[in-house]
Short mmCIF file of C-alpha atoms in Angstrom, two decimals:
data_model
loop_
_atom_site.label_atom_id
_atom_site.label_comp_id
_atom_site.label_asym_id
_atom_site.label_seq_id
_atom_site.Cartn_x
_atom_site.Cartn_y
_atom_site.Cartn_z
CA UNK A 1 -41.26 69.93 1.29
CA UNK A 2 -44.97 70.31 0.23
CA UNK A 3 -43.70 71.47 -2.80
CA UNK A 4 -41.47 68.87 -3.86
CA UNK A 5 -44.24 66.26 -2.69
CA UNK A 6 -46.09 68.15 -4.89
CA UNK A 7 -44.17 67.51 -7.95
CA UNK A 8 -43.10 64.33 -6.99
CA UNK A 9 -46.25 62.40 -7.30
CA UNK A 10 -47.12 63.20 -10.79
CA UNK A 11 -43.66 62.19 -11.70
CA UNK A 12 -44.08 58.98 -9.98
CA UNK A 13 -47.70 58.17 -11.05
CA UNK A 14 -46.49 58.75 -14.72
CA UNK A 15 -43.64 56.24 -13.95
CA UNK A 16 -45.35 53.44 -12.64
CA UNK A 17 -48.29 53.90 -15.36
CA UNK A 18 -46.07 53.64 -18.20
CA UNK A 19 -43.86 50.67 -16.16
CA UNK A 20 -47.39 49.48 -16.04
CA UNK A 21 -48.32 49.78 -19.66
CA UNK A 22 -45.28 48.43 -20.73
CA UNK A 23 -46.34 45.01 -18.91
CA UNK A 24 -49.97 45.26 -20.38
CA UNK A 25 -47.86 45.76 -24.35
CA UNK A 26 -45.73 43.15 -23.51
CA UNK A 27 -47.97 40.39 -22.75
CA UNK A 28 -50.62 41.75 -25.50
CA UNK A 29 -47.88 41.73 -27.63
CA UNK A 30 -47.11 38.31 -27.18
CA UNK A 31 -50.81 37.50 -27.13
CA UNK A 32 -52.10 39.33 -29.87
CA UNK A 33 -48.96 40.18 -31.50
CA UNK A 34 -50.15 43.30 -32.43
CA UNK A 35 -48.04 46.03 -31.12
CA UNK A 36 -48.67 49.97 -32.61
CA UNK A 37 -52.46 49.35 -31.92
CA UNK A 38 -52.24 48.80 -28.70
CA UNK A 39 -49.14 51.35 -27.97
CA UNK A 40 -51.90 53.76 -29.27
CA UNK A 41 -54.67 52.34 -26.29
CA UNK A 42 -52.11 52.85 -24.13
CA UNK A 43 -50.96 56.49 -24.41
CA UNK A 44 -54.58 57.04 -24.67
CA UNK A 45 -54.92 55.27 -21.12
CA UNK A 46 -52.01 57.76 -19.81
CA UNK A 47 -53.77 60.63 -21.05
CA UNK A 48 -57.10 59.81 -19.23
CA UNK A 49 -55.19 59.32 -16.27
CA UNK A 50 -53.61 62.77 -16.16
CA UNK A 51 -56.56 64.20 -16.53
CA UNK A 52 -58.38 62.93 -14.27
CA UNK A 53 -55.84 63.91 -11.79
#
């Protein structure tokens, strides 16, 4: 079971990050209406977060 906890949080953390980016595109895309830039900050953003796990 340690092991599949083990794998399972990544999985999860990537999930609700990019659930969570998707929200942050959306509304900046309605905002600022500018949508590859931002898809850019945001993988970016997803990066830095797996690495700092």
């Amino acid at each position: 079971m340690k092991i599949w906890d083990f794998f399972l949080f990544p999985v999860l953390f990537l999930i609700i990050s990019r659930f969570y980016c998707q929200i942050i595109l959306s509304w900046r895309f309605l905002q600022e209406q500018i949508s590859i830039y931002n898809h850019r900050d945001c993988s970016i953003f997803i990066l830095q977060i797996q690495n700092n796990i």
